[in-house]
PDB file of C-alpha atoms in Angstrom:
ATOM      1  CA  GLY A   1      -9.882  -1.056 -14.841  1.00 81.00           C
ATOM      2  CA  GLU A   2      -9.267  -3.327 -11.911  1.00 85.00           C
ATOM      3  CA  ASN A   3     -11.601  -3.293  -8.935  1.00 92.00           C
ATOM      4  CA  VAL A   4     -10.842  -5.090  -5.681  1.00 96.00           C
ATOM      5  CA  GLU A   5     -13.508  -5.756  -3.085  1.00 97.00           C
ATOM      6  CA  GLN A   6     -12.626  -6.823   0.448  1.00 98.00           C
ATOM      7  CA  HIS A   7     -14.750  -8.367   3.195  1.00 97.00           C
ATOM      8  CA  PRO A   8     -15.417  -8.075   6.043  1.00 97.00           C
ATOM      9  CA  SER A   9     -14.706  -4.462   6.923  1.00 97.00           C
ATOM     10  CA  THR A  10     -14.275  -5.379  10.585  1.00 98.00           C
ATOM     11  CA  LEU A  11     -13.501  -8.700  12.223  1.00 98.00           C
ATOM     12  CA  SER A  12     -13.303  -9.493  15.905  1.00 98.00           C
ATOM     13  CA  VAL A  13     -11.942 -12.854  17.047  1.00 97.00           C
ATOM     14  CA  GLN A  14     -10.887 -14.434  20.299  1.00 98.00           C
ATOM     15  CA  GLU A  15      -7.187 -14.976  20.800  1.00 97.00           C
ATOM     16  CA  GLY A  16      -6.214 -18.357  19.442  1.00 97.00           C
ATOM     17  CA  ASP A  17      -9.024 -18.500  16.899  1.00 97.00           C
ATOM     18  CA  SER A  18      -8.538 -18.214  13.148  1.00 98.00           C
ATOM     19  CA  ALA A  19      -9.316 -15.162  11.036  1.00 98.00           C
ATOM     20  CA  VAL A  20     -10.195 -15.167   7.349  1.00 98.00           C
ATOM     21  CA  ILE A  21     -10.352 -12.133   5.090  1.00 98.00           C
ATOM     22  CA  LYS A  22     -11.599 -12.413   1.526  1.00 98.00           C
ATOM     23  CA  CYS A  23     -11.031 -10.365  -1.595  1.00 98.00           C
ATOM     24  CA  THR A  24     -12.369 -10.502  -5.115  1.00 98.00           C
ATOM     25  CA  TYR A  25     -10.898  -8.859  -8.179  1.00 96.00           C
ATOM     26  CA  SER A  26     -12.306  -8.044 -11.585  1.00 95.00           C
ATOM     27  CA  ASP A  27      -9.365  -7.989 -14.007  1.00 92.00           C
ATOM     28  CA  SER A  28      -8.415 -11.443 -15.254  1.00 91.00           C
ATOM     29  CA  ALA A  29      -4.997 -10.053 -16.235  1.00 90.00           C
ATOM     30  CA  SER A  30      -4.066  -9.481 -12.586  1.00 91.00           C
ATOM     31  CA  ASN A  31      -1.247 -11.805 -11.620  1.00 89.00           C
ATOM     32  CA  TYR A  32       0.152 -10.548  -8.328  1.00 90.00           C
ATOM     33  CA  PHE A  33      -1.782 -10.435  -5.066  1.00 94.00           C
ATOM     34  CA  PRO A  34      -0.090  -9.073  -1.944  1.00 94.00           C
ATOM     35  CA  TRP A  35      -1.480  -8.645   1.543  1.00 97.00           C
ATOM     36  CA  TYR A  36      -0.450  -5.768   3.769  1.00 96.00           C
ATOM     37  CA  LYS A  37      -0.765  -5.158   7.498  1.00 97.00           C
ATOM     38  CA  GLN A  38      -1.036  -1.552   8.619  1.00 97.00           C
ATOM     39  CA  GLU A  39      -0.742  -0.497  12.217  1.00 95.00           C
ATOM     40  CA  LEU A  40      -1.983   2.874  13.387  1.00 92.00           C
ATOM     41  CA  GLY A  41       0.149   5.732  12.107  1.00 91.00           C
ATOM     42  CA  LYS A  42       2.474   3.480  10.113  1.00 94.00           C
ATOM     43  CA  GLY A  43       2.947   2.486   6.517  1.00 94.00           C
ATOM     44  CA  PRO A  44       1.624  -0.836   5.190  1.00 95.00           C
ATOM     45  CA  GLN A  45       3.865  -3.840   5.740  1.00 93.00           C
ATOM     46  CA  LEU A  46       3.917  -6.680   3.230  1.00 92.00           C
ATOM     47  CA  ILE A  47       3.069  -9.874   5.107  1.00 95.00           C
ATOM     48  CA  ILE A  48       2.537 -12.356   2.309  1.00 95.00           C
ATOM     49  CA  ASP A  49       1.909 -12.391  -1.410  1.00 93.00           C
ATOM     50  CA  ILE A  50       0.901 -14.866  -4.068  1.00 93.00           C
ATOM     51  CA  ARG A  51       1.364 -14.954  -7.802  1.00 90.00           C
ATOM     52  CA  SER A  52      -1.031 -16.334 -10.348  1.00 85.00           C
ATOM     53  CA  ASN A  53       1.012 -19.454 -11.030  1.00 84.00           C
ATOM     54  CA  VAL A  54       0.303 -20.920  -7.575  1.00 85.00           C
ATOM     55  CA  GLY A  55      -2.879 -21.617  -5.657  1.00 91.00           C
ATOM     56  CA  GLU A  56      -1.692 -21.445  -2.067  1.00 95.00           C
ATOM     57  CA  LYS A  57       1.205 -20.115  -0.055  1.00 94.00           C
ATOM     58  CA  LYS A  58       1.924 -20.430   3.629  1.00 96.00           C
ATOM     59  CA  ASP A  59       4.278 -18.671   6.021  1.00 95.00           C
ATOM     60  CA  GLN A  60       4.008 -19.879   9.615  1.00 96.00           C
ATOM     61  CA  ARG A  61       0.578 -18.748  10.897  1.00 97.00           C
ATOM     62  CA  ILE A  62      -0.337 -16.911   7.711  1.00 98.00           C
ATOM     63  CA  ALA A  63      -1.584 -18.429   4.479  1.00 98.00           C
ATOM     64  CA  VAL A  64      -3.060 -17.073   1.280  1.00 98.00           C
ATOM     65  CA  THR A  65      -5.165 -18.949  -1.250  1.00 97.00           C
ATOM     66  CA  LEU A  66      -5.958 -17.927  -4.801  1.00 96.00           C
ATOM     67  CA  ASN A  67      -8.784 -19.105  -7.022  1.00 95.00           C
ATOM     68  CA  LYS A  68      -8.145 -17.655 -10.479  1.00 93.00           C
ATOM     69  CA  THR A  69     -11.326 -19.060 -11.960  1.00 93.00           C
ATOM     70  CA  ALA A  70     -13.504 -17.361  -9.381  1.00 94.00           C
ATOM     71  CA  LYS A  71     -11.178 -14.354  -9.165  1.00 95.00           C
ATOM     72  CA  HIS A  72     -10.876 -14.381  -5.431  1.00 95.00           C
ATOM     73  CA  PHE A  73      -8.124 -14.743  -2.890  1.00 97.00           C
ATOM     74  CA  SER A  74      -8.143 -15.048   0.871  1.00 98.00           C
ATOM     75  CA  LEU A  75      -5.885 -14.412   3.831  1.00 98.00           C
ATOM     76  CA  HIS A  76      -5.930 -16.948   6.651  1.00 98.00           C
ATOM     77  CA  ILE A  77      -4.395 -16.234  10.039  1.00 98.00           C
ATOM     78  CA  THR A  78      -4.333 -19.124  12.488  1.00 97.00           C
ATOM     79  CA  GLU A  79      -3.744 -19.042  16.245  1.00 97.00           C
ATOM     80  CA  THR A  80      -4.365 -15.303  16.328  1.00 98.00           C
ATOM     81  CA  GLN A  81      -2.574 -13.164  18.873  1.00 97.00           C
ATOM     82  CA  PRO A  82      -3.380  -9.657  20.178  1.00 96.00           C
ATOM     83  CA  GLU A  83      -0.450  -8.278  18.188  1.00 96.00           C
ATOM     84  CA  ASP A  84      -2.203  -9.381  15.003  1.00 97.00           C
ATOM     85  CA  SER A  85      -4.722  -6.588  15.634  1.00 98.00           C
ATOM     86  CA  ALA A  86      -4.338  -4.094  12.773  1.00 97.00           C
ATOM     87  CA  VAL A  87      -5.886  -3.120   9.457  1.00 97.00           C
ATOM     88  CA  TYR A  88      -5.250  -5.587   6.643  1.00 98.00           C
ATOM     89  CA  PHE A  89      -5.367  -4.654   2.968  1.00 97.00           C
ATOM     90  CA  CYS A  90      -5.427  -6.922  -0.036  1.00 97.00           C
ATOM     91  CA  ALA A  91      -4.280  -5.684  -3.429  1.00 96.00           C
ATOM     92  CA  ALA A  92      -3.950  -6.814  -7.011  1.00 94.00           C
ATOM     93  CA  SER A  93      -1.769  -5.768  -9.904  1.00 89.00           C
ATOM     94  CA  SER A  94      -0.846  -6.761 -13.421  1.00 82.00           C
ATOM     95  CA  ALA A  95       1.670  -5.908 -16.083  1.00 74.00           C
ATOM     96  CA  ASP A  96      -1.187  -4.518 -18.174  1.00 75.00           C
ATOM     97  CA  SER A  97      -1.718  -1.774 -15.591  1.00 75.00           C
ATOM     98  CA  SER A  98       1.963  -0.944 -15.232  1.00 74.00           C
ATOM     99  CA  TYR A  99       2.079  -2.981 -12.028  1.00 78.00           C
ATOM    100  CA  LYS A 100       0.000  -0.431 -10.133  1.00 87.00           C
ATOM    101  CA  LEU A 101      -1.501  -1.885  -6.984  1.00 91.00           C
ATOM    102  CA  ILE A 102      -5.252  -1.639  -6.624  1.00 92.00           C
ATOM    103  CA  PHE A 103      -6.185  -1.926  -2.968  1.00 94.00           C
ATOM    104  CA  GLY A 104      -9.199  -3.336  -1.243  1.00 96.00           C
ATOM    105  CA  SER A 105     -11.013  -1.190   1.287  1.00 96.00           C
ATOM    106  CA  GLY A 106      -9.321  -2.815   4.280  1.00 97.00           C
ATOM    107  CA  THR A 107     -10.329  -5.042   7.190  1.00 98.00           C
ATOM    108  CA  ARG A 108      -9.922  -3.918  10.757  1.00 97.00           C
ATOM    109  CA  LEU A 109      -8.985  -7.028  12.754  1.00 98.00           C
ATOM    110  CA  LEU A 110      -9.348  -7.044  16.516  1.00 98.00           C
ATOM    111  CA  VAL A 111      -7.991 -10.004  18.457  1.00 97.00           C
ATOM    112  CA  ARG A 112      -9.494 -10.099  21.940  1.00 96.00           C
ATOM    113  CA  PRO A 113      -7.175 -11.433  24.632  1.00 93.00           C
TER     114      PRO A 113
ATOM    115  CA  GLY B   1      16.245  -6.122   3.026  1.00 65.00           C
ATOM    116  CA  ALA B   2      13.684  -4.033   1.105  1.00 82.00           C
ATOM    117  CA  VAL B   3      13.613  -1.051   3.425  1.00 90.00           C
ATOM    118  CA  VAL B   4      12.000   2.195   2.355  1.00 94.00           C
ATOM    119  CA  SER B   5      12.380   5.382   4.348  1.00 96.00           C
ATOM    120  CA  GLN B   6      10.440   8.622   4.266  1.00 97.00           C
ATOM    121  CA  HIS B   7      11.373  12.017   5.570  1.00 97.00           C
ATOM    122  CA  PRO B   8       9.958  13.834   7.386  1.00 97.00           C
ATOM    123  CA  SER B   9       7.644  11.565   9.336  1.00 96.00           C
ATOM    124  CA  ARG B  10       5.478  14.474  10.397  1.00 97.00           C
ATOM    125  CA  VAL B  11       5.176  18.053   9.206  1.00 97.00           C
ATOM    126  CA  ILE B  12       2.977  20.950  10.167  1.00 97.00           C
ATOM    127  CA  CYS B  13       2.905  23.968   7.896  1.00 95.00           C
ATOM    128  CA  LYS B  14       0.954  27.127   7.270  1.00 96.00           C
ATOM    129  CA  SER B  15      -1.512  27.417   4.429  1.00 96.00           C
ATOM    130  CA  GLY B  16       0.155  28.587   1.228  1.00 96.00           C
ATOM    131  CA  THR B  17       3.569  27.100   1.887  1.00 96.00           C
ATOM    132  CA  SER B  18       5.193  24.208   0.045  1.00 97.00           C
ATOM    133  CA  VAL B  19       6.285  20.959   1.629  1.00 97.00           C
ATOM    134  CA  LYS B  20       8.756  18.412   0.258  1.00 97.00           C
ATOM    135  CA  ILE B  21       8.630  14.749   1.224  1.00 97.00           C
ATOM    136  CA  GLU B  22      11.496  12.391   0.424  1.00 97.00           C
ATOM    137  CA  CYS B  23      11.220   8.680  -0.260  1.00 96.00           C
ATOM    138  CA  ARG B  24      14.312   6.487  -0.359  1.00 95.00           C
ATOM    139  CA  SER B  25      14.862   2.810  -1.033  1.00 91.00           C
ATOM    140  CA  LEU B  26      17.731   1.963   1.284  1.00 92.00           C
ATOM    141  CA  ASP B  27      18.935  -1.435   0.133  1.00 87.00           C
ATOM    142  CA  PHE B  28      17.657  -1.932  -3.383  1.00 84.00           C
ATOM    143  CA  GLN B  29      17.250   0.015  -6.574  1.00 85.00           C
ATOM    144  CA  ALA B  30      13.749   0.978  -7.531  1.00 85.00           C
ATOM    145  CA  THR B  31      13.072   1.995 -11.091  1.00 78.00           C
ATOM    146  CA  THR B  32       9.501   2.730 -10.091  1.00 88.00           C
ATOM    147  CA  MET B  33       8.141   4.442  -7.016  1.00 92.00           C
ATOM    148  CA  PHE B  34       4.540   5.183  -6.182  1.00 94.00           C
ATOM    149  CA  TRP B  35       2.932   7.912  -4.111  1.00 96.00           C
ATOM    150  CA  TYR B  36      -0.270   7.333  -2.174  1.00 96.00           C
ATOM    151  CA  ARG B  37      -2.529   9.422  -0.009  1.00 96.00           C
ATOM    152  CA  GLN B  38      -4.565   7.955   2.817  1.00 95.00           C
ATOM    153  CA  PHE B  39      -7.353   9.679   4.714  1.00 93.00           C
ATOM    154  CA  PRO B  40      -8.387   8.444   8.185  1.00 90.00           C
ATOM    155  CA  LYS B  41      -9.995   5.007   8.171  1.00 89.00           C
ATOM    156  CA  GLN B  42      -9.753   4.760   4.407  1.00 93.00           C
ATOM    157  CA  SER B  43      -7.732   2.749   1.958  1.00 93.00           C
ATOM    158  CA  LEU B  44      -4.662   3.927   0.101  1.00 93.00           C
ATOM    159  CA  MET B  45      -5.329   6.067  -2.944  1.00 92.00           C
ATOM    160  CA  LEU B  46      -2.681   6.043  -5.649  1.00 93.00           C
ATOM    161  CA  MET B  47      -1.677   9.559  -6.640  1.00 95.00           C
ATOM    162  CA  ALA B  48       1.095   8.976  -9.142  1.00 94.00           C
ATOM    163  CA  THR B  49       3.659   6.577 -10.525  1.00 92.00           C
ATOM    164  CA  SER B  50       7.220   7.813 -10.634  1.00 90.00           C
ATOM    165  CA  ASN B  51       9.833   6.337 -12.948  1.00 86.00           C
ATOM    166  CA  GLU B  52      13.490   7.219 -12.628  1.00 81.00           C
ATOM    167  CA  GLY B  53      14.558   9.785 -15.171  1.00 80.00           C
ATOM    168  CA  SER B  54      11.121  10.445 -16.620  1.00 83.00           C
ATOM    169  CA  LYS B  55       8.006  12.415 -15.831  1.00 86.00           C
ATOM    170  CA  ALA B  56       5.570  11.017 -13.315  1.00 91.00           C
ATOM    171  CA  THR B  57       2.245   9.591 -14.394  1.00 92.00           C
ATOM    172  CA  TYR B  58      -0.625  11.022 -12.382  1.00 95.00           C
ATOM    173  CA  GLU B  59      -3.917   9.329 -11.599  1.00 93.00           C
ATOM    174  CA  GLN B  60      -7.122  10.922 -12.724  1.00 92.00           C
ATOM    175  CA  GLY B  61      -8.128  13.815 -10.511  1.00 93.00           C
ATOM    176  CA  VAL B  62      -4.654  14.432  -9.096  1.00 95.00           C
ATOM    177  CA  GLU B  63      -3.285  17.873  -9.964  1.00 93.00           C
ATOM    178  CA  LYS B  64       0.224  17.505 -11.310  1.00 92.00           C
ATOM    179  CA  ASP B  65       1.011  21.182 -10.745  1.00 94.00           C
ATOM    180  CA  LYS B  66       0.067  20.876  -7.102  1.00 95.00           C
ATOM    181  CA  PHE B  67       1.808  17.596  -6.381  1.00 96.00           C
ATOM    182  CA  LEU B  68       5.234  17.808  -7.990  1.00 95.00           C
ATOM    183  CA  ILE B  69       7.111  14.536  -8.220  1.00 94.00           C
ATOM    184  CA  ASN B  70      10.777  14.128  -9.008  1.00 90.00           C
ATOM    185  CA  HIS B  71      12.555  10.785  -9.348  1.00 88.00           C
ATOM    186  CA  ALA B  72      16.160  11.829  -9.688  1.00 82.00           C
ATOM    187  CA  SER B  73      17.856   8.527  -8.955  1.00 87.00           C
ATOM    188  CA  LEU B  74      17.154   4.828  -8.547  1.00 86.00           C
ATOM    189  CA  THR B  75      16.839   5.274  -4.793  1.00 90.00           C
ATOM    190  CA  LEU B  76      15.163   8.661  -4.336  1.00 92.00           C
ATOM    191  CA  SER B  77      11.822  10.165  -5.235  1.00 94.00           C
ATOM    192  CA  THR B  78      10.394  13.397  -3.848  1.00 95.00           C
ATOM    193  CA  LEU B  79       6.847  14.696  -3.586  1.00 97.00           C
ATOM    194  CA  THR B  80       6.362  18.444  -3.204  1.00 97.00           C
ATOM    195  CA  VAL B  81       2.955  19.688  -2.131  1.00 97.00           C
ATOM    196  CA  THR B  82       2.832  23.227  -3.478  1.00 96.00           C
ATOM    197  CA  SER B  83       0.731  25.997  -1.952  1.00 96.00           C
ATOM    198  CA  ALA B  84      -0.644  23.605   0.621  1.00 96.00           C
ATOM    199  CA  HIS B  85      -4.156  24.094   1.980  1.00 95.00           C
ATOM    200  CA  PRO B  86      -5.953  22.459   4.913  1.00 96.00           C
ATOM    201  CA  GLU B  87      -7.680  20.001   2.586  1.00 95.00           C
ATOM    202  CA  ASP B  88      -4.228  18.661   1.645  1.00 96.00           C
ATOM    203  CA  SER B  89      -3.777  17.440   5.207  1.00 96.00           C
ATOM    204  CA  SER B  90      -3.396  13.684   4.976  1.00 96.00           C
ATOM    205  CA  PHE B  91      -1.064  10.727   5.416  1.00 97.00           C
ATOM    206  CA  TYR B  92       1.260  10.475   2.416  1.00 98.00           C
ATOM    207  CA  ILE B  93       2.923   7.140   1.776  1.00 97.00           C
ATOM    208  CA  CYS B  94       5.444   6.156  -0.852  1.00 96.00           C
ATOM    209  CA  SER B  95       6.372   2.724  -2.080  1.00 94.00           C
ATOM    210  CA  ALA B  96       9.288   1.404  -4.054  1.00 92.00           C
ATOM    211  CA  ALA B  97       8.881  -1.448  -6.481  1.00 86.00           C
ATOM    212  CA  ARG B  98      11.261  -4.304  -7.046  1.00 74.00           C
ATOM    213  CA  VAL B  99      10.438  -5.702 -10.441  1.00 63.00           C
ATOM    214  CA  GLU B 100      10.289  -9.453 -10.785  1.00 59.00           C
ATOM    215  CA  ALA B 101       9.189 -11.757 -13.535  1.00 49.00           C
ATOM    216  CA  LEU B 102       5.552 -11.993 -12.506  1.00 53.00           C
ATOM    217  CA  GLY B 103       4.954  -8.528 -11.167  1.00 59.00           C
ATOM    218  CA  ASN B 104       6.209  -5.984  -8.703  1.00 72.00           C
ATOM    219  CA  GLU B 105       6.757  -6.366  -5.053  1.00 82.00           C
ATOM    220  CA  GLN B 106       6.062  -2.984  -3.530  1.00 87.00           C
ATOM    221  CA  PHE B 107       7.587  -2.016  -0.235  1.00 90.00           C
ATOM    222  CA  PHE B 108       6.133   0.906   1.625  1.00 94.00           C
ATOM    223  CA  GLY B 109       7.670   3.701   3.574  1.00 96.00           C
ATOM    224  CA  PRO B 110       6.482   4.588   7.081  1.00 96.00           C
ATOM    225  CA  GLY B 111       4.413   7.513   5.819  1.00 97.00           C
ATOM    226  CA  THR B 112       4.427  11.266   6.339  1.00 97.00           C
ATOM    227  CA  ARG B 113       1.622  12.958   8.200  1.00 97.00           C
ATOM    228  CA  LEU B 114       1.014  16.406   6.765  1.00 97.00           C
ATOM    229  CA  THR B 115      -1.046  18.923   8.697  1.00 97.00           C
ATOM    230  CA  VAL B 116      -1.790  22.242   7.019  1.00 96.00           C
ATOM    231  CA  LEU B 117      -3.003  24.962   9.339  1.00 95.00           C
TER     232      LEU B 117
END
C-alpha cells in the first residue's frame, strides 16, 4: 500500500522568510496530492492540492510542486506570517485505493514574529 | 462552498455508554465519507470509508462492532462509539469527498473531541 513520508517534523522560521515542507510517496498510482493546515483543536483545512497531470500550482503565497519521477511533492510558503503557524499535513490518494487519503506524519510550523 | 459540519464538537461520557457523532456535508452531496481518529500530536488515522446506502469498509485493526457507521443519505454519516472506554478518548474527524475526474477532494469537519471517564 501507499506510504507517505513527511519532513521536517518541526520547522521554525522568522516572519517574512520562506518555509518548505517535503513529502515522498511510494505508490506510483497516486494521482492526487492535497496539503492540509490544522490548527489546534480544529479539523484539517485544505489549503492547496495538485493532481498528477501538472507539475506546479500556486495560490498567492502558497505553492506546491510535484515530481512524479522522483515521487515527491513539496509545499512552499513565502513571506510567512505568524498566522501561518500550525501543523501541516501532506497526503496522497489514487483511484486504485478507493481514493483513500494516506497522510504524512505532519510538520509543526512556527513563524516567529 | 464545501463545508462539512460535525456534531457534537465535544462530548464527555461515562465508561460503558455509547456516543453518536454526526457528520454532514452542508453544500454538496458526498457519496463517500471517511472517519478518522487523531491522537495528540499524531497524524490522522483512517478508521473507515462510508458509502451512501452500503456498509462501511473498515481499516485493519478497527473493530466494526465497536465503531458503528451509518451513511443514510448523501449528506449525512454517523459514527457511534459503542460501550466506550477511556482508551477510546480521542479526536474524531470526518471528511466528505467530492469526486472529480482525477481523484477526490476531501473536506474535513471541525472534529469531535471524545473524553471517556
